[in-house]
Amino acid sequence: MINRQFYIYKFESKFLDQNKYNINLSFKQAKDGDQIIAVSDSQMLRSIRDIQQRYIDRYKLELLFKKRDDIKKLPSSKTNASLIREINKQINMMMFVPEYVSVIITRPSHYKKLFYNGLTINGKKYIRFSCSASQARVNTIIMVQQDISDELYRRLNNGRHDKKLNPSKFNAYFGLSSSATIPVSTPRVCVVSDCLMKRNTLVNYVTEIDEPLCDDIIERKEVEIEYNYFDGMGLISPEQSERWAHELELDWIPSEWCIRNAWIKGMVCTFPIQEFCEKINGGNYLIETIYKNENGTPKMADLRNIDVIISESQFKMAGCYDSYEEYERNCINNKLSWGISRYTPKYDSNCLYLNYQSLQTLKLDDEDVSQLCAPTVDWIKGVARDNIMYTSLFLMGKSVGKKGVVNFINSSDNYWLKSLLVNHNVINDKYVSDKIYDNIVNKIKSACMGKLVVNGNYQVLVSDPYAMMEHVCGLEPNGLLGEREYYSKYWNDRNVNLVDSMRSPLTYRSEHNILNLKNNDELNHWYRYLGTGIIVNVHSDDVLRWADSDFDMDIVATTSNPTIIKGVYKDDLAVTYQKKLSQKIEFTQEDLYKADLLAFGSEIGSITNKSTSMYAMLPMYDPQSPQYAELERRLIMT
């Protein structure tokens, strides 16, 4: 399935300010000025096109792309160049969405003018519309054409009942409609309650002090922590997974899907829901949902008629509807579709690139560093000159394979690389060797900064789905994995039973989490659809060790590298602190604007930079010294 990108305006607010927030420019002028960007389709863009009754003829679009690609293979000429320009113009006009504008806020004063006065482009007025969490981190807002804003807001709001909400959270949830998604068929859904469990956990507990000149208090103590066992996670039947895979023209059934719909986000993993009811729940398929009947009893769902089970944590506005059926009717009326933003691959990678954060938090001596660097050094030497197969694989990338090489030889104008593939002795030519070095120089620089290659990969975190089904069916949620037990088919297939796990950004030693992997017939049976994913038990403190992770498609790096496993500080406690409760209000558009300003400019980068500097200072002091202890204390605080 080919998912073509759309084009939108993107401006910096300083440019708009210089032009008094009133600009006139054509698509070509904007593109020449780097003020047009390509974005993937989203629910917001689909709704805009529907409101404007502007529909994409996909067949005609693909014919244009094919015609352009065929002309590009012909000898260069003025006629061919003119034809390509004309085709590009047609494609641009089909894929351009002028009603949707992305603005990078370079000064708060600019945003104030934009919010209160709006923006005019080619005689059309635009107003502030949304700002998702990811957009806020890079000081970006979305503005839309004023004459469609009310209808667009009505549709995306999807008939929710007005209730008090935290403005920042509303921004984040409403902004999900601008997430890149591929539409899929609507599944039969039920919503179940979150599984909240309190357990005493021994941690490094940080008490934040508001006084600017006072340090936070750090205590090693046992505290009661409420865990949401399946935060951000749901389940999907194998049949529905197969249906979506067919719609997306995949030749495999993904283990995990990242889902989107109005107010809904998170991950669903493929699990035999009905089989569990038959074999484990005594043939009982009826389960309680979060909604109530008029007499106050829970509404029931028959899992024989359900394709997807989502948790309350995934349905961000579940309390704004009287039933899921009401929500679903609104989706139909507002033409809002289910979408997939990501899905897991057919095969996991076998190579993991480390970073300086994952290295600085380990206990390594000079010999350990040499052992860690050796595979990367050997690979670079191989690509640069020592191994022509390394060189070919690196330069060809995903084109490797008989068909890919043949297509490359027949169509590419990269003659030096084609010559190298045909005659390996060409590597001795200075021009070719310089070209190879130019291609690998960034890899060398990255390796010097800690981007070393080891065996491993990134996989999606999955809370034990067997335990989730136990919770759904009203049973005790114990799962198939005990405390400090985990499952990974990828590693089981390689007879590996011990790996280190890391989740970015990794700022403290305890965030290296050693996993004891289990493998038996029962696990392999119930997790048989989970060809990829790190399956986590519901008894440990893993979410704390992974810096407050959840299960909404978060990924974690794992490696079996013995040097890394040996270097982990295994006795360090997880770090946690008292979370601040967000205030809910009956918000106005001005409240949303103020929430944007507070969310702009994530501090994550500056925090990790501070921790990096402190790790660099640690070797300067004796481990028993007060200076060393103070540095460790401040690392916990970060």
Short mmCIF file of N, CA, C and O in Angstrom, two decimals, residues 477-596:
data_model
loop_
_atom_site.label_atom_id
_atom_site.label_comp_id
_atom_site.label_asym_id
_atom_site.label_seq_id
_atom_site.Cartn_x
_atom_site.Cartn_y
_atom_site.Cartn_z
N PRO A 477 -5.49 -11.07 38.56
CA PRO A 477 -4.53 -10.87 37.47
C PRO A 477 -3.10 -11.25 37.86
O PRO A 477 -2.27 -10.40 38.22
N ASN A 478 -2.78 -12.53 37.81
CA ASN A 478 -1.43 -13.01 38.14
C ASN A 478 -0.56 -13.22 36.90
O ASN A 478 0.65 -13.04 36.95
N GLY A 479 -1.18 -13.62 35.79
CA GLY A 479 -0.44 -13.83 34.56
C GLY A 479 0.38 -15.10 34.57
O GLY A 479 0.36 -15.88 35.52
N LEU A 480 1.12 -15.30 33.50
CA LEU A 480 1.96 -16.49 33.34
C LEU A 480 3.40 -16.25 33.76
O LEU A 480 4.20 -17.18 33.78
N LEU A 481 3.75 -15.00 34.07
CA LEU A 481 5.12 -14.65 34.43
C LEU A 481 5.18 -14.23 35.89
O LEU A 481 4.38 -13.39 36.33
N GLY A 482 6.12 -14.77 36.62
CA GLY A 482 6.30 -14.40 38.01
C GLY A 482 7.14 -13.14 38.13
O GLY A 482 7.57 -12.54 37.13
N GLU A 483 7.38 -12.71 39.37
CA GLU A 483 8.20 -11.52 39.61
C GLU A 483 9.58 -11.73 39.00
O GLU A 483 10.20 -12.77 39.14
N ARG A 484 10.05 -10.70 38.29
CA ARG A 484 11.35 -10.71 37.61
C ARG A 484 11.43 -11.78 36.52
O ARG A 484 12.51 -12.28 36.21
N GLU A 485 10.30 -12.11 35.91
CA GLU A 485 10.28 -13.02 34.77
C GLU A 485 9.70 -12.29 33.55
O GLU A 485 8.75 -11.51 33.68
N TYR A 486 10.25 -12.59 32.37
CA TYR A 486 9.87 -11.90 31.14
C TYR A 486 9.88 -12.90 29.99
O TYR A 486 10.37 -14.02 30.13
N TYR A 487 9.32 -12.47 28.87
CA TYR A 487 9.25 -13.36 27.71
C TYR A 487 9.58 -12.58 26.45
O TYR A 487 9.14 -11.44 26.27
N SER A 488 10.35 -13.20 25.57
CA SER A 488 10.66 -12.61 24.27
C SER A 488 10.92 -13.73 23.28
O SER A 488 11.89 -14.48 23.43
N LYS A 489 10.05 -13.87 22.29
CA LYS A 489 10.26 -14.91 21.29
C LYS A 489 11.55 -14.68 20.52
O LYS A 489 12.27 -15.63 20.17
N TYR A 490 11.86 -13.40 20.25
CA TYR A 490 13.10 -13.09 19.53
C TYR A 490 14.30 -13.70 20.24
O TYR A 490 15.13 -14.38 19.63
N TRP A 491 14.41 -13.46 21.54
CA TRP A 491 15.57 -13.97 22.28
C TRP A 491 15.46 -15.46 22.55
O TRP A 491 16.47 -16.18 22.56
N ASN A 492 14.24 -15.97 22.74
CA ASN A 492 14.08 -17.41 22.93
C ASN A 492 14.56 -18.19 21.71
O ASN A 492 15.18 -19.26 21.83
N ASP A 493 14.27 -17.66 20.52
CA ASP A 493 14.71 -18.31 19.29
C ASP A 493 16.23 -18.37 19.18
O ASP A 493 16.78 -19.16 18.40
N ARG A 494 16.91 -17.53 19.95
CA ARG A 494 18.38 -17.48 19.95
C ARG A 494 18.97 -18.10 21.21
O ARG A 494 20.16 -17.93 21.49
N ASN A 495 18.12 -18.79 21.97
CA ASN A 495 18.55 -19.47 23.20
C ASN A 495 19.23 -18.53 24.18
O ASN A 495 20.20 -18.90 24.85
N VAL A 496 18.72 -17.31 24.25
CA VAL A 496 19.24 -16.31 25.19
C VAL A 496 18.25 -16.17 26.34
O VAL A 496 17.05 -16.00 26.10
N ASN A 497 18.72 -16.26 27.57
CA ASN A 497 17.81 -16.15 28.72
C ASN A 497 18.12 -14.99 29.65
O ASN A 497 17.49 -14.84 30.69
N LEU A 498 19.09 -14.13 29.28
CA LEU A 498 19.43 -12.97 30.10
C LEU A 498 19.82 -11.81 29.19
O LEU A 498 20.74 -11.94 28.37
N VAL A 499 19.12 -10.68 29.32
CA VAL A 499 19.44 -9.49 28.53
C VAL A 499 19.35 -8.25 29.42
O VAL A 499 18.69 -8.26 30.46
N ASP A 500 20.01 -7.19 28.98
CA ASP A 500 19.84 -5.89 29.62
C ASP A 500 18.83 -5.11 28.79
O ASP A 500 18.83 -5.17 27.56
N SER A 501 17.95 -4.37 29.49
CA SER A 501 16.97 -3.54 28.79
C SER A 501 17.20 -2.08 29.15
O SER A 501 17.57 -1.76 30.27
N MET A 502 16.95 -1.20 28.18
CA MET A 502 17.18 0.23 28.35
C MET A 502 16.10 1.01 27.61
O MET A 502 15.77 0.67 26.47
N ARG A 503 15.57 2.05 28.24
CA ARG A 503 14.59 2.90 27.58
C ARG A 503 15.05 4.35 27.63
O ARG A 503 15.42 4.86 28.69
N SER A 504 15.06 5.01 26.49
CA SER A 504 15.52 6.40 26.42
C SER A 504 14.43 7.36 26.89
O SER A 504 13.23 7.07 26.73
N PRO A 505 14.81 8.52 27.47
CA PRO A 505 16.19 8.91 27.79
C PRO A 505 16.64 8.27 29.10
O PRO A 505 15.92 8.32 30.09
N LEU A 506 17.81 7.66 29.08
CA LEU A 506 18.32 6.91 30.22
C LEU A 506 19.27 7.81 31.01
O LEU A 506 20.36 8.14 30.53
N THR A 507 18.87 8.22 32.20
CA THR A 507 19.67 9.19 32.95
C THR A 507 20.26 8.66 34.25
O THR A 507 21.13 9.29 34.82
N TYR A 508 19.76 7.49 34.73
CA TYR A 508 20.31 6.97 35.98
C TYR A 508 20.56 5.47 35.86
O TYR A 508 19.94 4.77 35.05
N ARG A 509 21.48 4.98 36.68
CA ARG A 509 21.98 3.60 36.58
C ARG A 509 20.88 2.55 36.71
O ARG A 509 20.90 1.52 36.03
N SER A 510 19.92 2.79 37.59
CA SER A 510 18.88 1.78 37.83
C SER A 510 17.97 1.59 36.63
O SER A 510 17.15 0.66 36.61
N GLU A 511 18.08 2.46 35.61
CA GLU A 511 17.24 2.33 34.43
C GLU A 511 17.76 1.26 33.47
O GLU A 511 17.10 0.94 32.47
N HIS A 512 18.95 0.69 33.77
CA HIS A 512 19.36 -0.56 33.13
C HIS A 512 18.64 -1.67 33.87
O HIS A 512 18.85 -1.88 35.06
N ASN A 513 17.77 -2.39 33.20
CA ASN A 513 16.91 -3.38 33.84
C ASN A 513 17.23 -4.76 33.28
O ASN A 513 16.94 -5.05 32.12
N ILE A 514 17.86 -5.61 34.09
CA ILE A 514 18.21 -6.96 33.65
C ILE A 514 16.95 -7.83 33.61
O ILE A 514 16.18 -7.90 34.57
N LEU A 515 16.74 -8.51 32.48
CA LEU A 515 15.55 -9.34 32.29
C LEU A 515 15.91 -10.82 32.25
O LEU A 515 16.77 -11.24 31.46
N ASN A 516 15.25 -11.60 33.11
CA ASN A 516 15.40 -13.06 33.09
C ASN A 516 14.29 -13.62 32.21
O ASN A 516 13.11 -13.59 32.59
N LEU A 517 14.67 -14.12 31.05
CA LEU A 517 13.69 -14.54 30.05
C LEU A 517 13.29 -16.00 30.26
O LEU A 517 14.13 -16.87 30.52
N LYS A 518 11.98 -16.27 30.15
CA LYS A 518 11.44 -17.59 30.36
C LYS A 518 10.94 -18.17 29.03
O LYS A 518 10.51 -17.45 28.14
N ASN A 519 10.99 -19.50 28.97
CA ASN A 519 10.58 -20.18 27.74
C ASN A 519 10.03 -21.56 28.11
O ASN A 519 10.74 -22.41 28.63
N ASN A 520 8.73 -21.75 27.90
CA ASN A 520 8.13 -23.06 28.11
C ASN A 520 6.92 -23.21 27.19
O ASN A 520 6.50 -22.25 26.53
N ASP A 521 6.36 -24.39 27.14
CA ASP A 521 5.27 -24.68 26.20
C ASP A 521 4.04 -23.82 26.46
O ASP A 521 3.37 -23.37 25.52
N GLU A 522 3.72 -23.59 27.73
CA GLU A 522 2.52 -22.80 28.05
C GLU A 522 2.68 -21.36 27.57
O GLU A 522 1.76 -20.78 26.96
N LEU A 523 3.86 -20.78 27.84
CA LEU A 523 4.12 -19.41 27.38
C LEU A 523 4.06 -19.33 25.86
O LEU A 523 3.44 -18.42 25.28
N ASN A 524 4.71 -20.28 25.20
CA ASN A 524 4.75 -20.27 23.73
C ASN A 524 3.36 -20.45 23.13
O ASN A 524 3.07 -19.92 22.05
N HIS A 525 2.49 -21.18 23.83
CA HIS A 525 1.13 -21.35 23.32
C HIS A 525 0.33 -20.05 23.41
O HIS A 525 -0.24 -19.58 22.42
N TRP A 526 0.28 -19.45 24.59
CA TRP A 526 -0.57 -18.27 24.77
C TRP A 526 0.02 -17.01 24.14
O TRP A 526 -0.72 -16.10 23.78
N TYR A 527 1.33 -16.98 23.96
CA TYR A 527 1.97 -15.82 23.33
C TYR A 527 2.35 -16.12 21.88
O TYR A 527 3.21 -15.46 21.30
N ARG A 528 1.69 -17.08 21.26
CA ARG A 528 2.12 -17.54 19.94
C ARG A 528 1.95 -16.49 18.85
O ARG A 528 2.58 -16.57 17.80
N TYR A 529 1.11 -15.49 19.08
CA TYR A 529 0.94 -14.42 18.09
C TYR A 529 1.91 -13.26 18.33
O TYR A 529 1.93 -12.30 17.56
N LEU A 530 2.69 -13.35 19.41
CA LEU A 530 3.61 -12.26 19.76
C LEU A 530 5.02 -12.62 19.32
O LEU A 530 5.89 -12.93 20.12
N GLY A 531 5.23 -12.57 18.01
CA GLY A 531 6.55 -12.88 17.46
C GLY A 531 7.58 -11.84 17.82
O GLY A 531 8.78 -12.08 17.76
N THR A 532 7.12 -10.65 18.17
CA THR A 532 8.00 -9.59 18.65
C THR A 532 7.34 -8.92 19.84
O THR A 532 6.12 -8.97 20.00
N GLY A 533 8.16 -8.31 20.68
CA GLY A 533 7.65 -7.66 21.89
C GLY A 533 8.31 -8.23 23.13
O GLY A 533 8.61 -9.43 23.20
N ILE A 534 8.55 -7.37 24.11
CA ILE A 534 9.07 -7.79 25.40
C ILE A 534 7.87 -7.90 26.34
O ILE A 534 7.25 -6.89 26.69
N ILE A 535 7.52 -9.13 26.73
CA ILE A 535 6.35 -9.36 27.58
C ILE A 535 6.78 -9.22 29.04
O ILE A 535 7.71 -9.91 29.49
N VAL A 536 6.09 -8.34 29.76
CA VAL A 536 6.49 -7.95 31.11
C VAL A 536 5.50 -8.51 32.13
O VAL A 536 4.29 -8.48 31.92
N ASN A 537 6.02 -9.01 33.25
CA ASN A 537 5.16 -9.51 34.31
C ASN A 537 4.45 -8.35 35.01
O ASN A 537 4.82 -7.18 34.85
N VAL A 538 3.44 -8.66 35.83
CA VAL A 538 2.67 -7.63 36.52
C VAL A 538 3.04 -7.53 38.00
O VAL A 538 2.30 -6.93 38.79
N HIS A 539 4.20 -8.08 38.37
CA HIS A 539 4.56 -8.14 39.78
C HIS A 539 5.77 -7.28 40.16
O HIS A 539 6.05 -7.13 41.35
N SER A 540 6.49 -6.75 39.20
CA SER A 540 7.76 -6.07 39.47
C SER A 540 7.63 -4.56 39.32
O SER A 540 6.55 -4.02 39.02
N ASP A 541 8.75 -3.85 39.51
CA ASP A 541 8.76 -2.38 39.46
C ASP A 541 9.32 -1.87 38.13
O ASP A 541 9.90 -0.79 38.05
N ASP A 542 9.12 -2.64 37.05
CA ASP A 542 9.75 -2.33 35.77
C ASP A 542 9.39 -0.95 35.22
O ASP A 542 10.24 -0.25 34.66
N VAL A 543 8.12 -0.56 35.35
CA VAL A 543 7.72 0.73 34.77
C VAL A 543 8.47 1.88 35.45
O VAL A 543 8.73 2.92 34.83
N LEU A 544 8.84 1.72 36.73
CA LEU A 544 9.65 2.74 37.41
C LEU A 544 11.07 2.72 36.86
O LEU A 544 11.67 3.78 36.64
N ARG A 545 11.62 1.54 36.65
CA ARG A 545 12.99 1.43 36.15
C ARG A 545 13.11 1.94 34.72
O ARG A 545 14.18 2.37 34.31
N TRP A 546 12.04 1.87 33.97
CA TRP A 546 12.04 2.40 32.60
C TRP A 546 11.51 3.83 32.58
O TRP A 546 10.86 4.25 31.61
N ALA A 547 11.80 4.59 33.65
CA ALA A 547 11.47 6.02 33.72
C ALA A 547 9.99 6.29 33.45
O ALA A 547 9.63 7.06 32.56
N ASP A 548 9.13 5.63 34.24
CA ASP A 548 7.69 5.81 34.14
C ASP A 548 7.15 5.48 32.75
O ASP A 548 6.40 6.25 32.14
N SER A 549 7.55 4.31 32.26
CA SER A 549 7.02 3.85 30.97
C SER A 549 5.58 3.41 31.14
O SER A 549 5.07 3.23 32.24
N ASP A 550 4.90 3.24 30.03
CA ASP A 550 3.60 2.57 30.04
C ASP A 550 3.58 1.62 28.85
O ASP A 550 4.63 1.27 28.31
N PHE A 551 2.40 1.22 28.42
CA PHE A 551 2.31 0.18 27.40
C PHE A 551 1.50 0.66 26.19
O PHE A 551 0.73 -0.10 25.60
N ASP A 552 1.67 1.94 25.84
CA ASP A 552 0.92 2.50 24.71
C ASP A 552 1.76 2.52 23.44
O ASP A 552 1.61 3.39 22.61
N MET A 553 2.63 1.56 23.27
CA MET A 553 3.56 1.37 22.14
C MET A 553 4.94 1.91 22.48
O MET A 553 5.74 2.16 21.59
N ASP A 554 5.24 2.05 23.77
CA ASP A 554 6.60 2.37 24.19
C ASP A 554 7.53 1.25 23.74
O ASP A 554 7.15 0.07 23.75
N ILE A 555 8.75 1.62 23.37
CA ILE A 555 9.73 0.62 22.97
C ILE A 555 10.90 0.60 23.94
O ILE A 555 11.18 1.60 24.61
N VAL A 556 11.56 -0.54 24.02
CA VAL A 556 12.71 -0.70 24.91
C VAL A 556 13.80 -1.42 24.13
O VAL A 556 13.53 -2.30 23.31
N ALA A 557 15.05 -1.00 24.37
CA ALA A 557 16.19 -1.67 23.74
C ALA A 557 16.64 -2.83 24.61
O ALA A 557 16.70 -2.70 25.84
N THR A 558 16.96 -3.96 23.99
CA THR A 558 17.51 -5.09 24.74
C THR A 558 18.75 -5.61 24.02
O THR A 558 18.81 -5.60 22.79
N THR A 559 19.71 -6.06 24.81
CA THR A 559 20.93 -6.65 24.24
C THR A 559 21.41 -7.76 25.16
O THR A 559 21.26 -7.69 26.38
N SER A 560 22.01 -8.78 24.55
CA SER A 560 22.61 -9.87 25.32
C SER A 560 24.11 -9.70 25.44
O SER A 560 24.80 -10.62 25.89
N ASN A 561 24.62 -8.54 25.05
CA ASN A 561 26.06 -8.30 25.11
C ASN A 561 26.58 -8.54 26.52
O ASN A 561 26.15 -7.87 27.47
N PRO A 562 27.52 -9.47 26.71
CA PRO A 562 27.98 -9.82 28.06
C PRO A 562 28.71 -8.67 28.76
O PRO A 562 28.63 -8.57 30.00
N THR A 563 29.40 -7.82 28.02
CA THR A 563 30.11 -6.70 28.64
C THR A 563 29.12 -5.71 29.24
O THR A 563 29.33 -5.19 30.34
N ILE A 564 28.03 -5.46 28.55
CA ILE A 564 27.01 -4.55 29.07
C ILE A 564 26.32 -5.15 30.29
O ILE A 564 26.14 -4.48 31.31
N ILE A 565 25.95 -6.42 30.20
CA ILE A 565 25.28 -7.07 31.33
C ILE A 565 26.18 -7.05 32.56
O ILE A 565 25.73 -6.77 33.68
N LYS A 566 27.48 -7.30 32.37
CA LYS A 566 28.42 -7.27 33.49
C LYS A 566 28.55 -5.87 34.08
O LYS A 566 28.75 -5.70 35.29
N GLY A 567 28.39 -4.85 33.24
CA GLY A 567 28.60 -3.47 33.69
C GLY A 567 27.41 -2.83 34.38
O GLY A 567 27.51 -1.70 34.86
N VAL A 568 26.27 -3.52 34.43
CA VAL A 568 25.07 -2.95 35.05
C VAL A 568 25.23 -2.90 36.57
O VAL A 568 25.69 -3.86 37.19
N TYR A 569 24.84 -1.76 37.17
CA TYR A 569 24.80 -1.64 38.63
C TYR A 569 23.53 -2.35 39.12
O TYR A 569 22.45 -1.78 39.13
N LYS A 570 23.68 -3.60 39.53
CA LYS A 570 22.51 -4.46 39.75
C LYS A 570 21.78 -4.19 41.05
O LYS A 570 20.65 -4.65 41.24
N ASP A 571 22.39 -3.48 41.99
CA ASP A 571 21.76 -3.28 43.30
C ASP A 571 21.09 -1.91 43.45
O ASP A 571 20.54 -1.61 44.50
N ASP A 572 21.15 -1.07 42.42
CA ASP A 572 20.55 0.26 42.53
C ASP A 572 19.03 0.17 42.50
O ASP A 572 18.45 -0.60 41.72
N LEU A 573 18.40 1.00 43.33
CA LEU A 573 16.94 1.01 43.39
C LEU A 573 16.36 1.93 42.32
O LEU A 573 17.01 2.90 41.88
N ALA A 574 15.14 1.62 41.91
CA ALA A 574 14.42 2.51 41.00
C ALA A 574 14.16 3.84 41.69
O ALA A 574 14.08 3.92 42.92
N VAL A 575 14.03 4.89 40.89
CA VAL A 575 13.80 6.24 41.40
C VAL A 575 12.36 6.64 41.10
O VAL A 575 11.86 6.43 39.99
N THR A 576 11.68 7.22 42.09
CA THR A 576 10.34 7.74 41.86
C THR A 576 10.10 8.95 42.75
O THR A 576 10.93 9.27 43.61
N TYR A 577 8.97 9.61 42.56
CA TYR A 577 8.65 10.83 43.30
C TYR A 577 7.15 10.99 43.34
O TYR A 577 6.40 10.29 42.63
N GLN A 578 6.69 11.91 44.14
CA GLN A 578 5.26 12.18 44.25
C GLN A 578 4.77 12.92 43.01
O GLN A 578 5.26 14.01 42.71
N LYS A 579 3.85 12.31 42.27
CA LYS A 579 3.33 12.95 41.06
C LYS A 579 2.34 14.05 41.43
O LYS A 579 1.53 13.90 42.34
N LYS A 580 2.40 15.16 40.69
CA LYS A 580 1.47 16.26 40.92
C LYS A 580 0.17 16.00 40.17
O LYS A 580 0.18 15.60 39.01
N LEU A 581 -0.95 16.24 40.84
CA LEU A 581 -2.26 16.05 40.20
C LEU A 581 -2.59 17.26 39.34
O LEU A 581 -2.37 18.40 39.73
N SER A 582 -3.10 16.99 38.15
CA SER A 582 -3.45 18.08 37.24
C SER A 582 -4.83 18.62 37.60
O SER A 582 -5.74 17.87 37.93
N GLN A 583 -4.97 19.94 37.52
CA GLN A 583 -6.23 20.59 37.88
C GLN A 583 -7.20 20.58 36.70
O GLN A 583 -6.84 20.92 35.57
N LYS A 584 -8.45 20.18 36.97
CA LYS A 584 -9.48 20.16 35.94
C LYS A 584 -10.37 21.39 36.06
O LYS A 584 -10.78 21.75 37.16
N ILE A 585 -10.64 22.04 34.93
CA ILE A 585 -11.46 23.26 34.93
C ILE A 585 -12.38 23.24 33.71
O ILE A 585 -12.23 22.43 32.79
N GLU A 586 -13.35 24.15 33.71
CA GLU A 586 -14.16 24.39 32.51
C GLU A 586 -13.37 25.39 31.66
O GLU A 586 -13.48 26.59 31.81
N PHE A 587 -12.56 24.86 30.75
CA PHE A 587 -11.56 25.69 30.07
C PHE A 587 -12.16 26.49 28.91
O PHE A 587 -13.20 26.16 28.34
N THR A 588 -11.43 27.55 28.57
CA THR A 588 -11.74 28.38 27.40
C THR A 588 -10.60 28.22 26.40
O THR A 588 -9.56 27.62 26.69
N GLN A 589 -10.77 28.79 25.21
CA GLN A 589 -9.70 28.77 24.21
C GLN A 589 -8.46 29.49 24.74
O GLN A 589 -7.33 29.10 24.43
N GLU A 590 -8.68 30.50 25.54
CA GLU A 590 -7.54 31.23 26.11
C GLU A 590 -6.76 30.34 27.08
O GLU A 590 -5.54 30.40 27.15
N ASP A 591 -7.46 29.47 27.81
CA ASP A 591 -6.78 28.52 28.70
C ASP A 591 -5.90 27.56 27.89
O ASP A 591 -4.80 27.20 28.32
N LEU A 592 -6.40 27.15 26.73
CA LEU A 592 -5.62 26.25 25.88
C LEU A 592 -4.37 26.96 25.35
O LEU A 592 -3.29 26.36 25.29
N TYR A 593 -4.53 28.22 25.00
CA TYR A 593 -3.40 29.02 24.53
C TYR A 593 -2.34 29.15 25.64
O TYR A 593 -1.14 28.98 25.39
N LYS A 594 -2.77 29.41 26.87
CA LYS A 594 -1.84 29.53 27.99
C LYS A 594 -1.15 28.19 28.27
O LYS A 594 0.03 28.14 28.62
N ALA A 595 -1.89 27.10 28.11
CA ALA A 595 -1.31 25.77 28.30
C ALA A 595 -0.24 25.49 27.26
O ALA A 595 0.79 24.86 27.54
N ASP A 596 -0.46 25.97 26.03
CA ASP A 596 0.56 25.84 24.98
C ASP A 596 1.87 26.49 25.43
O ASP A 596 2.95 25.90 25.33
#
